[in-house]
Amino acid sequence: MWRYIGRKLFVYLLTFIVAVTINWMIPRFMPGDPVRSMLSRASVGDPEALERMTNYYNEVFGLDQPLHQQYLSFWSGLFKGDLGISTMLYPQPVLDIILRAVPYTLGLLIPAILLSWIIGNRFGAFAARSKVLDNTVLPVGYILTATPYMWLALLLAWSLGIVAGVFPVAGGYSYSLRPDFSWMFISSLLTHWFLPFLSLFIVALGGWAIGMRNMIIYELEADYANYLQALGAPRRLVRRYAFRNAMLPQITGLAVQLGTIIAGALLTEIVFNYPGLGTLILNSLNSRDFFLLQGIFLFVVVGVLIANFIIDIVYVLIDPRTRVQMTGGSS
Amino acid sequence: MTLRVNDLKVYYQTLRGDVHALDGVTFDLADGEIMGLAGESGCGKTTLGKSLIRLDSRMRHVGGTVELDGKDVPVGDDEAMVPFRYHEISLIPQYAMSALNPTRKIGRMVNELLRARGVRPADIADELKRRLELVGLDPDVLDRFPIELSGGMKQRVVMVISTLLNPSLLIADEVTSALDVSTQRAVAESLVEFRDREYVKSMIFVTHDISLVYQMADTIMVMYAGHIVEKASAKTVINEPRHPYTQMLIGALPEVGSTTVQGRLEGIPGTPPGLLDPPTGCRFKDRCPLAFDKCSERPPLVEIEPGHWAACWKTG
């Protein structure tokens, strides 16, 4: 077991290193000079002043060093929690900006992923082999999974936000409030959270329900289900076994889907102008803030890796087959 | 008389019409009798076995009755069959290797199954251990997952589970097909021992391995295209078969010590008829060397000598 975790950790570490390297490379090898574009916005006319400012900023961002030096200092900065300085919100450190946005993104993602997964699985299992539900609800599920996140987000914002006027459609909390621990602020936070959450939840729900329904039908056709039924075992017992066994591929599915869901969350945030990482990505792209962009990508990569690692461990804990293979079994 | 099957008809529903897989089958099974059920693939052996315990969703009970220990067995009614299953009629399935839930420890699965069938697991735990030892398994297997057992071990576990409640009738469906020859023998001997110890009262042993069934069964029933062609004691069927199909089937078996000098083994020319639209009369007539005009009528299964039944105009 520990050897397995160690091996997994090693693979994840390798992935992390590669991801960080690529992450470091992209802004540096991309066409366009971030410092120059920042200065051009300041419209400095004097060529000499421009030259001096360019040099100054190149030094601040460490762009005057040779590439390998930059790479190494990037890594050492990483371990010190120093991701550089944002050009968009100069002179705030990238890390601070990201840490301010991360709670919003996590607050959206974690409930949306977990709730849609749990409810989708339960519902899919319930709908399997029930003619009425199979014919009515599942086609809706197919439409839902095929819906692009941002499209559904727009639809919800328009219907519930603008037409019905029940929920606010932009921001993380009301612009007239300042963050504090009052009931008013928290309720404002919740109403602003609801629509982005709902659009993420609904799209993911359909996918899980369909996947589970198909898995359950497959499991109910399995030999062990037939054997139990031949021995007169009640439907409840057979279904319980089938549900548990069908959950296993769904967990793998969760790991595979994670990246897509996060991408969807980022888009949804943009639609609702929600102050999470997604909106931050858009803003930093618009202002060519490569350091900030690089930092956000790093956070997303690390987040996905951690989540996948957790799923890997959970899978081992609940599937006896992998567990037995790992410990060598007793036979 | 343990089991009395009378004119049982079970069809498979397909989009192109009904497949007459079991078309009027009549036989009796005595207390303590092990009956080997033999025949080619697709002759209805497995259908007969399944019909007696649980029809799958495509199977339809068309007619005929089944009686077990004097009680009527409602084979066509899935709900009404539940009290019979496991308690009275049990099954060792064709797929014993994959019959156990892969994610439950075997002991826990057995307990859950027993509880669902209204038996307290504690009452039967000692008996379960004793029987596992009888088939040569360590009772520790109950603490393992199916993946930790070899194929032969799983097979034996399923044998013990299926017979745990001392059913009156056990259907063993191709239980030896996936095993090597020495394990086949061990399984067959265990089943005979189960009968001798009265764990099961009587048994239908479905197989296409006639030489194996000859060693363990009391009687052999041969089926062809959904009909019974012959039933007699194992010795009689092997040594003095009367129905031309049985004769050719036995003739197609290799004998120990025979060499190719004595000539090639003869198969049975032709193929079994399709059962979607089965031929009238004797279903073997197209392949039968003795066929004559009368074979266009279906020959009844008659007792040609005590305990020897055959369905052929030539033997009648």
XYZ file of C-alpha atoms in Angstrom, chain A residues 5-326:
322
model
C 1.281 5.569 -2.701
C 4.986 6.286 -2.997
C 4.984 5.272 -6.648
C 1.906 7.374 -7.311
C 3.467 10.341 -5.540
C 6.554 9.998 -7.706
C 4.463 10.047 -10.878
C 2.540 13.063 -9.665
C 5.769 14.817 -8.764
C 7.103 14.197 -12.254
C 3.882 15.544 -13.753
C 4.172 18.557 -11.503
C 7.716 19.304 -12.640
C 6.799 19.000 -16.303
C 3.699 21.148 -15.804
C 5.641 23.853 -14.004
C 8.304 23.875 -16.711
C 5.768 24.212 -19.501
C 4.003 26.815 -17.456
C 7.226 28.753 -17.144
C 8.020 28.396 -20.819
C 4.754 29.588 -22.300
C 4.879 33.286 -21.375
C 8.598 33.501 -22.142
C 8.490 31.961 -25.574
C 5.220 33.521 -26.565
C 5.469 36.365 -29.079
C 5.167 39.792 -27.476
C 7.145 41.409 -24.699
C 5.115 41.878 -21.503
C 7.202 44.773 -20.259
C 7.034 46.577 -23.556
C 3.277 46.122 -23.799
C 2.866 47.390 -20.254
C 4.926 50.448 -21.068
C 3.181 51.073 -24.334
C -0.039 51.446 -22.401
C 1.665 54.088 -20.319
C 2.512 55.790 -23.641
C 5.950 56.953 -22.730
C 7.116 59.157 -25.577
C 10.766 59.718 -24.769
C 12.854 56.820 -26.209
C 15.514 57.248 -23.537
C 12.978 57.138 -20.709
C 11.411 54.113 -22.364
C 14.807 52.437 -22.499
C 15.450 53.157 -18.819
C 12.001 52.017 -17.741
C 12.326 48.842 -19.782
C 15.600 48.064 -18.095
C 14.120 48.850 -14.695
C 11.133 46.577 -15.162
C 13.225 43.843 -16.740
C 15.267 43.874 -13.585
C 12.198 43.909 -11.328
C 10.721 40.887 -13.138
C 14.102 39.214 -13.497
C 13.909 39.193 -17.278
C 17.465 40.486 -17.710
C 18.998 37.241 -16.499
C 19.937 34.367 -18.829
C 17.120 31.844 -19.368
C 18.480 29.007 -17.218
C 19.014 31.507 -14.380
C 15.395 32.625 -14.748
C 14.249 29.032 -14.683
C 16.149 28.224 -11.516
C 15.097 31.373 -9.734
C 11.513 30.606 -10.756
C 11.759 27.296 -8.924
C 13.415 28.773 -5.867
C 10.785 31.509 -5.833
C 8.119 28.833 -6.066
C 9.329 27.172 -2.883
C 9.426 30.498 -1.099
C 5.848 31.130 -2.241
C 7.040 33.925 -4.483
C 5.361 33.792 -7.883
C 6.520 37.202 -8.973
C 4.777 40.515 -9.228
C 1.680 41.239 -11.240
C 1.968 43.799 -14.021
C -1.785 44.314 -14.114
C -2.073 45.247 -10.459
C 1.517 46.406 -10.041
C 3.080 46.139 -7.476
C 0.921 43.460 -5.800
C 2.482 39.981 -5.572
C 0.841 37.399 -7.824
C 0.340 35.025 -4.914
C -1.792 37.508 -2.967
C -4.039 38.178 -5.926
C -4.522 34.468 -6.544
C -5.157 33.646 -2.909
C -7.908 36.237 -2.858
C -9.624 34.538 -5.841
C -9.107 30.896 -4.886
C -11.809 30.703 -2.164
C -14.445 31.826 -4.654
C -13.451 29.208 -7.204
C -13.214 26.433 -4.632
C -16.510 27.505 -3.109
C -18.105 27.033 -6.500
C -16.284 23.928 -7.611
C -16.295 21.673 -4.585
C -20.043 21.765 -3.863
C -20.888 21.631 -7.575
C -18.653 18.631 -8.252
C -19.542 16.654 -5.156
C -23.265 17.337 -5.126
C -23.719 16.700 -8.838
C -21.719 13.504 -8.548
C -23.608 12.168 -5.542
C -27.074 13.190 -6.683
C -26.403 12.236 -10.310
C -25.287 8.754 -9.298
C -28.230 8.199 -6.985
C -30.643 9.404 -9.563
C -29.101 7.426 -12.420
C -29.242 4.260 -10.340
C -32.846 4.972 -9.494
C -33.803 5.663 -13.109
C -32.132 2.529 -14.511
C -34.668 -0.117 -15.456
C -37.611 2.082 -14.696
C -39.396 2.541 -17.998
C -41.020 5.875 -17.254
C -37.928 7.622 -15.897
C -35.750 6.066 -18.566
C -37.931 7.546 -21.265
C -38.518 10.971 -19.767
C -35.693 12.114 -17.557
C -32.717 10.562 -19.292
C -33.242 12.313 -22.636
C -33.182 15.526 -20.607
C -29.922 14.312 -19.103
C -28.435 13.880 -22.570
C -29.365 17.435 -23.440
C -27.899 18.715 -20.179
C -24.496 17.041 -20.583
C -24.279 18.279 -24.144
C -24.959 21.841 -23.017
C -21.884 24.091 -22.957
C -21.361 25.510 -19.474
C -21.359 29.126 -20.495
C -24.471 28.754 -22.613
C -26.456 27.343 -19.726
C -24.941 30.029 -17.498
C -26.150 32.719 -19.890
C -29.570 31.120 -20.024
C -29.835 31.012 -16.237
C -28.550 34.549 -15.831
C -31.098 35.755 -18.339
C -34.102 33.797 -17.021
C -33.585 33.805 -13.253
C -31.481 36.918 -13.049
C -32.751 39.426 -15.553
C -36.303 38.311 -16.390
C -37.352 36.931 -12.999
C -34.994 39.150 -11.076
C -34.574 36.585 -8.296
C -30.804 36.377 -8.300
C -28.047 38.890 -9.008
C -26.113 38.143 -12.181
C -22.687 39.640 -11.564
C -19.990 39.782 -8.924
C -19.182 37.760 -5.839
C -21.206 39.987 -3.513
C -23.159 43.193 -3.735
C -20.965 46.112 -4.805
C -22.460 48.256 -2.067
C -21.065 45.984 0.661
C -17.588 45.544 2.059
C -16.425 42.051 3.094
C -17.163 41.455 6.764
C -18.823 38.854 8.927
C -22.322 40.274 8.899
C -25.460 38.363 7.993
C -26.099 40.780 5.172
C -22.747 40.145 3.577
C -23.064 36.375 3.873
C -26.538 36.326 2.362
C -25.316 38.523 -0.446
C -22.444 36.102 -0.931
C -24.883 33.191 -1.118
C -27.277 34.774 -3.600
C -24.371 35.698 -5.852
C -22.994 32.199 -5.522
C -26.206 30.420 -6.401
C -26.498 30.935 -10.158
C -22.907 30.036 -11.105
C -23.189 27.024 -8.820
C -26.490 25.974 -10.369
C -25.211 26.110 -13.925
C -22.168 23.999 -13.054
C -24.285 21.595 -11.049
C -26.926 21.065 -13.717
C -24.530 20.348 -16.575
C -22.503 17.872 -14.527
C -25.601 16.212 -13.068
C -26.896 14.981 -16.433
C -23.577 13.334 -17.273
C -23.300 11.467 -14.007
C -26.910 10.310 -14.123
C -26.516 8.870 -17.616
C -23.214 7.214 -16.815
C -24.629 5.633 -13.691
C -27.765 4.420 -15.399
C -25.712 2.651 -18.069
C -23.350 1.156 -15.505
C -26.208 -0.125 -13.346
C -27.869 -1.834 -16.296
C -24.561 -3.463 -17.137
C -24.086 -4.603 -13.542
C -27.631 -5.986 -13.294
C -26.831 -8.183 -16.303
C -23.636 -9.428 -14.662
C -23.298 -13.048 -13.653
C -23.304 -12.410 -9.925
C -26.615 -10.536 -10.239
C -28.143 -13.431 -12.177
C -26.884 -15.941 -9.640
C -28.318 -14.008 -6.712
C -31.651 -13.671 -8.463
C -31.730 -17.372 -9.264
C -31.288 -18.005 -5.546
C -34.237 -15.726 -4.886
C -32.346 -12.755 -3.491
C -34.605 -9.705 -3.318
C -34.235 -6.858 -5.773
C -32.953 -4.616 -2.997
C -29.864 -6.728 -2.321
C -29.010 -7.150 -5.997
C -29.429 -3.436 -6.599
C -27.236 -2.598 -3.632
C -24.419 -4.731 -4.992
C -24.888 -3.349 -8.473
C -24.817 0.223 -7.184
C -21.628 -0.281 -5.267
C -19.881 -1.951 -8.174
C -21.106 0.662 -10.617
C -19.712 3.416 -8.396
C -16.143 2.301 -9.069
C -15.989 3.356 -12.728
C -17.841 6.531 -11.769
C -15.014 7.446 -9.410
C -12.510 7.016 -12.215
C -14.855 9.085 -14.343
C -14.712 11.829 -11.752
C -10.925 11.925 -11.959
C -11.059 12.067 -15.743
C -13.760 14.731 -15.821
C -12.124 16.997 -13.270
C -10.173 19.033 -15.821
C -13.266 19.594 -17.960
C -15.330 20.637 -14.978
C -12.685 23.117 -13.863
C -12.490 24.573 -17.347
C -16.275 24.855 -17.262
C -16.135 26.582 -13.901
C -13.657 29.137 -15.214
C -15.969 29.945 -18.127
C -18.980 30.148 -15.859
C -17.173 32.597 -13.596
C -16.507 34.814 -16.568
C -20.193 34.824 -17.508
C -21.189 35.862 -13.992
C -18.142 38.086 -13.491
C -17.552 36.011 -10.372
C -14.312 37.049 -8.644
C -12.629 33.637 -8.908
C -9.715 32.335 -10.924
C -11.653 32.238 -14.192
C -12.373 35.943 -14.223
C -8.805 36.555 -13.126
C -7.521 34.566 -16.109
C -9.599 36.647 -18.484
C -8.436 39.910 -16.910
C -4.791 38.930 -16.852
C -5.023 37.811 -20.478
C -6.564 41.104 -21.472
C -3.782 43.033 -19.799
C -1.041 40.609 -20.897
C -0.131 39.930 -17.281
C 1.900 36.804 -17.925
C 3.161 36.428 -14.384
C -0.318 36.397 -13.005
C -1.470 34.041 -15.758
C 1.432 31.744 -15.048
C 0.589 31.742 -11.354
C -3.066 30.924 -11.959
C -2.241 28.064 -14.284
C 0.130 26.741 -11.689
C -2.650 26.783 -9.113
C -5.067 25.021 -11.442
C -2.500 22.356 -12.283
C -1.664 21.773 -8.645
C -5.361 21.641 -7.784
C -6.105 19.034 -10.442
C -3.102 16.963 -9.402
C -4.101 17.008 -5.750
C -7.696 16.099 -6.564
C -6.572 13.238 -8.798
C -4.252 11.971 -6.121
C -7.064 11.966 -3.580
C -9.302 10.064 -5.997
C -6.533 7.537 -6.603
C -6.254 6.875 -2.901
C -10.014 6.716 -2.389
C -10.316 4.232 -5.241
C -7.798 1.934 -3.631
C -9.637 2.149 -0.340
C -13.002 1.151 -1.749
C -12.155 -1.347 -4.488
C -10.989 -4.554 -2.843
C -9.592 -5.810 -6.135
C -6.956 -3.117 -6.419
C -6.340 -3.322 -2.688
C -5.783 -7.064 -2.810
C -3.483 -6.805 -5.782
C -1.483 -4.175 -3.983
